[in-house]
CSV table of C-alpha atoms in Angstrom, one decimal:
chain,number,residue,atom,x,y,z
O,1,MET,CA,0.0,-0.1,0.2
O,2,PRO,CA,1.4,3.5,-0.9
O,3,ALA,CA,3.0,5.6,2.1
O,4,GLY,CA,-0.2,8.4,1.4
O,5,ILE,CA,-3.2,5.7,1.0
O,6,PHE,CA,-2.0,4.8,4.4
O,7,ALA,CA,-1.4,8.2,6.2
O,8,LEU,CA,-5.0,8.5,4.6
O,9,VAL,CA,-6.9,5.7,6.1
O,10,CYS,CA,-4.8,6.3,9.5
O,11,PHE,CA,-6.3,9.4,9.3
O,12,PHE,CA,-10.1,8.6,8.9
O,13,LEU,CA,-9.2,5.7,11.4
O,14,LEU,CA,-8.7,8.4,13.9
O,15,LEU,CA,-11.8,10.6,13.1
O,16,VAL,CA,-14.2,7.6,13.8
O,17,LEU,CA,-11.8,6.3,16.1
O,18,TRP,CA,-11.4,9.3,18.8
O,19,PRO,CA,-14.3,10.3,20.2
O,20,LEU,CA,-14.4,6.6,21.6
O,21,ILE,CA,-11.5,7.2,23.5
O,22,PHE,CA,-12.4,10.3,24.4
O,23,MET,CA,-15.9,9.1,25.7
O,24,ASP,CA,-13.7,6.4,27.6
O,25,ILE,CA,-11.5,8.6,28.8
O,26,MET,CA,-14.6,11.2,30.6
O,27,LEU,CA,-16.3,7.7,31.9
O,28,LEU,CA,-12.8,6.9,33.2
O,29,ALA,CA,-13.2,10.5,34.8
O,30,LEU,CA,-16.2,10.1,36.1
O,31,ALA,CA,-15.9,7.0,37.9
O,32,LYS,CA,-13.2,8.4,39.9
O,33,LEU,CA,-16.7,10.3,41.5
O,34,GLY,CA,-18.2,7.0,41.6
O,35,ILE,CA,-20.4,7.0,39.0
O,36,PRO,CA,-21.5,3.8,37.2
O,37,PRO,CA,-20.6,3.9,33.4
O,38,PHE,CA,-24.4,4.1,32.2
O,39,TYR,CA,-25.0,7.6,34.6
O,40,GLY,CA,-21.7,8.6,33.1
O,41,LEU,CA,-22.7,8.5,29.4
O,42,PHE,CA,-25.5,10.2,30.3
O,43,ILE,CA,-23.9,12.6,31.7
O,44,ILE,CA,-21.3,12.6,29.2
O,45,LEU,CA,-24.4,13.1,26.4
O,46,ALA,CA,-25.7,15.9,28.6
O,47,ILE,CA,-21.9,17.4,27.9
O,48,VAL,CA,-22.0,16.8,24.4
O,49,GLY,CA,-25.9,17.9,23.0
O,50,GLY,CA,-26.0,20.4,25.8
O,51,SER,CA,-23.4,22.3,24.1
O,52,PHE,CA,-25.5,23.7,21.2
O,53,ILE,CA,-27.8,25.2,24.1
O,54,ASN,CA,-27.6,28.4,25.6
O,55,ILE,CA,-30.1,29.7,27.8
O,56,PRO,CA,-29.9,33.9,27.6
O,57,LEU,CA,-29.6,35.2,31.3
O,58,LYS,CA,-29.3,39.1,30.7
O,59,ARG,CA,-30.1,41.2,27.7
O,60,TYR,CA,-28.4,44.9,27.7
O,61,ARG,CA,-29.4,47.5,25.7
O,62,PHE,CA,-27.1,49.9,24.5
O,63,ARG,CA,-27.3,53.0,22.6
O,64,GLU,CA,-24.4,54.8,20.3
O,65,GLU,CA,-24.4,58.3,19.1
O,66,VAL,CA,-23.5,57.7,15.3
O,67,LYS,CA,-22.6,61.3,13.4
O,68,SER,CA,-23.8,61.2,9.4
O,69,ASN,CA,-20.9,61.3,7.3
O,70,TRP,CA,-22.8,62.3,3.7
O,71,LEU,CA,-22.1,66.6,4.4
O,72,LYS,CA,-18.9,65.6,3.7
O,73,LEU,CA,-19.9,65.5,-0.1
O,74,TYR,CA,-20.8,69.4,0.2
O,75,GLY,CA,-18.6,71.1,2.4
O,76,LEU,CA,-20.9,71.1,5.2
O,77,GLU,CA,-19.6,68.6,8.3
O,78,HIS,CA,-18.9,71.6,9.8
O,79,ARG,CA,-22.1,73.6,10.1
O,80,PHE,CA,-24.5,71.0,10.5
O,81,LEU,CA,-23.8,67.7,13.1
O,82,PRO,CA,-26.3,65.5,12.5
O,83,LEU,CA,-26.2,62.3,14.7
O,84,ARG,CA,-28.5,59.5,14.3
O,85,LEU,CA,-28.7,56.7,17.3
O,86,LYS,CA,-27.9,53.8,16.6
O,87,GLN,CA,-28.8,50.5,19.1
O,88,ASN,CA,-27.2,47.4,19.8
O,89,GLU,CA,-27.7,44.5,22.2
O,90,MET,CA,-25.3,41.9,24.2
O,91,VAL,CA,-26.8,38.9,25.5
O,92,ILE,CA,-25.2,37.2,28.4
O,93,ALA,CA,-26.0,33.0,28.2
O,94,VAL,CA,-25.4,30.1,30.4
O,95,ASN,CA,-24.1,27.0,28.0
O,96,VAL,CA,-26.0,24.3,29.5
O,97,GLY,CA,-23.3,21.5,28.2
O,98,GLY,CA,-20.4,23.7,28.9
O,99,CYS,CA,-21.4,24.9,32.3
O,100,LEU,CA,-24.5,23.8,33.6
O,101,VAL,CA,-24.4,20.1,33.5
O,102,PRO,CA,-21.1,19.9,35.0
O,103,LEU,CA,-22.2,23.0,38.1
O,104,LEU,CA,-25.0,20.9,39.2
O,105,LEU,CA,-22.2,17.6,39.3
O,106,ALA,CA,-19.7,19.7,41.3
O,107,LEU,CA,-22.8,21.0,43.9
O,108,TYR,CA,-24.1,17.5,43.9
O,109,GLN,CA,-20.6,16.6,44.8
O,110,LEU,CA,-20.1,19.3,47.6
O,111,ALA,CA,-23.6,17.9,48.7
O,112,ARG,CA,-21.4,14.9,49.4
O,113,LEU,CA,-18.6,16.2,50.9
O,114,SER,CA,-20.7,18.4,53.6
O,115,MET,CA,-21.7,14.9,55.2
O,116,THR,CA,-18.4,13.3,55.0
O,117,GLY,CA,-17.0,16.8,56.5
O,118,GLY,CA,-15.3,17.5,53.4
O,119,LEU,CA,-16.5,20.6,52.8
O,120,LEU,CA,-13.9,23.0,54.4
O,121,MET,CA,-11.3,21.8,52.1
O,122,ALA,CA,-13.5,21.5,49.3
O,123,THR,CA,-13.7,25.7,49.7
O,124,ALA,CA,-10.3,26.0,50.5
O,125,ALA,CA,-9.6,24.8,47.0
O,126,ILE,CA,-12.4,26.4,45.3
O,127,MET,CA,-10.7,29.3,46.4
O,128,ILE,CA,-7.0,28.9,45.7
O,129,ASN,CA,-8.8,27.6,41.8
O,130,VAL,CA,-11.0,30.9,42.0
O,131,VAL,CA,-7.5,33.5,43.0
O,132,ILE,CA,-5.3,31.7,40.3
O,133,CYS,CA,-7.8,31.2,37.7
O,134,TYR,CA,-8.8,34.9,37.9
O,135,ARG,CA,-5.0,36.4,38.0
O,136,LEU,CA,-4.0,34.2,34.6
O,137,SER,CA,-7.7,35.4,32.5
O,138,LYS,CA,-7.8,37.6,30.5
O,139,VAL,CA,-10.6,39.1,28.1
O,140,LYS,CA,-10.0,39.7,24.8
O,141,PRO,CA,-12.0,42.0,22.8
O,142,GLY,CA,-13.5,39.8,19.9
O,143,VAL,CA,-12.2,36.6,21.0
O,144,GLY,CA,-13.5,36.8,25.3
O,145,ILE,CA,-11.9,35.2,28.8
O,146,LEU,CA,-8.8,33.6,27.5
O,147,LEU,CA,-7.2,31.2,30.2
O,148,PRO,CA,-4.3,28.9,29.7
O,149,ALA,CA,-6.4,25.1,29.4
O,150,PHE,CA,-4.1,22.9,31.8
O,151,TYR,CA,-3.2,25.2,34.5
O,152,PRO,CA,-6.8,25.0,36.3
O,153,GLY,CA,-7.0,21.8,35.8
O,154,ILE,CA,-3.2,20.4,37.5
O,155,ILE,CA,-4.2,23.0,39.9
O,156,ALA,CA,-7.6,21.8,41.1
O,157,GLY,CA,-5.4,17.9,41.1
O,158,LEU,CA,-3.0,19.1,43.3
O,159,CYS,CA,-5.4,20.9,45.7
O,160,GLY,CA,-7.3,17.8,45.9
O,161,LEU,CA,-4.6,15.2,46.9
O,162,LEU,CA,-3.1,17.9,49.5
O,163,PHE,CA,-6.2,18.8,50.7
O,164,TYR,CA,-8.6,16.1,51.2
O,165,PRO,CA,-6.9,12.1,50.5
O,166,GLN,CA,-9.8,10.7,51.4
O,167,ASN,CA,-11.6,11.4,48.3
O,168,PRO,CA,-9.0,13.8,46.1
O,169,SER,CA,-11.6,13.4,43.3
O,170,ALA,CA,-14.7,15.0,44.2
O,171,VAL,CA,-12.3,17.7,46.2
O,172,ALA,CA,-10.2,18.3,42.8
O,173,PHE,CA,-13.3,18.1,40.7
O,174,CYS,CA,-15.6,20.9,42.1
O,175,SER,CA,-12.4,23.1,42.6
O,176,GLY,CA,-11.8,22.4,38.7
O,177,ILE,CA,-15.4,23.5,37.7
O,178,LEU,CA,-16.1,26.3,40.3
O,179,GLY,CA,-12.6,27.7,39.7
O,180,PRO,CA,-12.8,28.8,36.3
O,181,LEU,CA,-16.2,29.5,36.8
O,182,ILE,CA,-16.1,32.1,39.0
O,183,GLY,CA,-12.4,33.6,38.9
O,184,ALA,CA,-12.3,33.4,35.1
O,185,ASP,CA,-16.0,34.0,33.8
O,186,LEU,CA,-18.0,35.6,36.2
O,187,PHE,CA,-15.5,38.0,37.7
O,188,ASN,CA,-14.3,39.3,34.7
O,189,LEU,CA,-18.2,39.6,33.5
O,190,LYS,CA,-18.0,43.6,34.2
O,191,GLN,CA,-15.5,43.5,31.5
O,192,ILE,CA,-17.2,41.3,29.0
O,193,VAL,CA,-20.4,44.0,29.2
O,194,GLN,CA,-17.9,46.4,28.9
O,195,LEU,CA,-17.0,45.0,25.4
O,196,ARG,CA,-20.3,45.3,24.0
O,197,ALA,CA,-20.4,42.0,21.9
O,198,GLY,CA,-23.3,40.2,20.3
O,199,ILE,CA,-23.4,37.3,23.2
O,200,ALA,CA,-20.8,36.1,25.5
O,201,SER,CA,-22.3,32.9,26.4
O,202,ILE,CA,-20.8,31.2,29.6
O,203,GLY,CA,-19.0,27.8,29.4
O,204,GLY,CA,-20.3,28.6,25.5
O,205,ALA,CA,-17.2,26.4,24.3
O,206,GLY,CA,-19.1,23.1,25.6
O,207,THR,CA,-17.5,20.2,26.0
O,208,PHE,CA,-14.0,21.8,24.8
O,209,ASP,CA,-15.1,24.7,27.2
O,210,GLY,CA,-12.0,25.6,30.3
O,211,ILE,CA,-14.6,25.0,32.5
O,212,VAL,CA,-15.4,21.3,31.4
O,213,ILE,CA,-12.0,20.7,30.7
O,214,SER,CA,-10.4,21.9,33.7
O,215,GLY,CA,-12.8,19.4,35.3
O,216,PHE,CA,-12.1,16.1,33.9
O,217,ILE,CA,-8.2,17.1,34.1
O,218,ALA,CA,-8.7,17.4,37.5
O,219,LEU,CA,-10.5,14.0,37.6
O,220,LEU,CA,-7.8,12.1,36.0
O,221,LEU,CA,-5.0,13.8,38.3
O,222,THR,CA,-6.1,12.2,41.2
């Protein structure tokens, strides 16, 4: 078989197998939270399917005064200053797969930790990750919030192992989800509104959003 055809076959096999490999990794991570494969598969499908759903939370309307330049053709732009109002709208939304599903799972783990005495350690881990995510995040016009992909998950995993060895996975997951959600998204929300973009979705990248990636990296490290 020619090398070019072999490379093409390998590429298509990778495209077919990659979703299965990715799903298997996510199931392995969720198993560390004590979630059986059947329910883990349901959670993964909710994350993937929910990534296409954005729920609007708040609308902002802005009015801008725009000068009319057509009088420049007649040299009258200095004598007359006609203005017209332009109204822009911005929507703050939350993505179901990239934010709501992992958030609900993290809150469930916090409830479980509160019954086993690990809530204080989980809160400390979350606060550390919130501060670090806030420091690392940057708001870039036209792009959104930039945050290094792997740092929050690594920090959350280490906090889970150090703070609560009895159940490091639950602490790490809660820190990995709530750290970037609060520190990067919510704390920078005011700056995002000032950009006056059309729509800003929390967790808008869905399955590959920083919130989801951080939570699952934290699980895999524990």
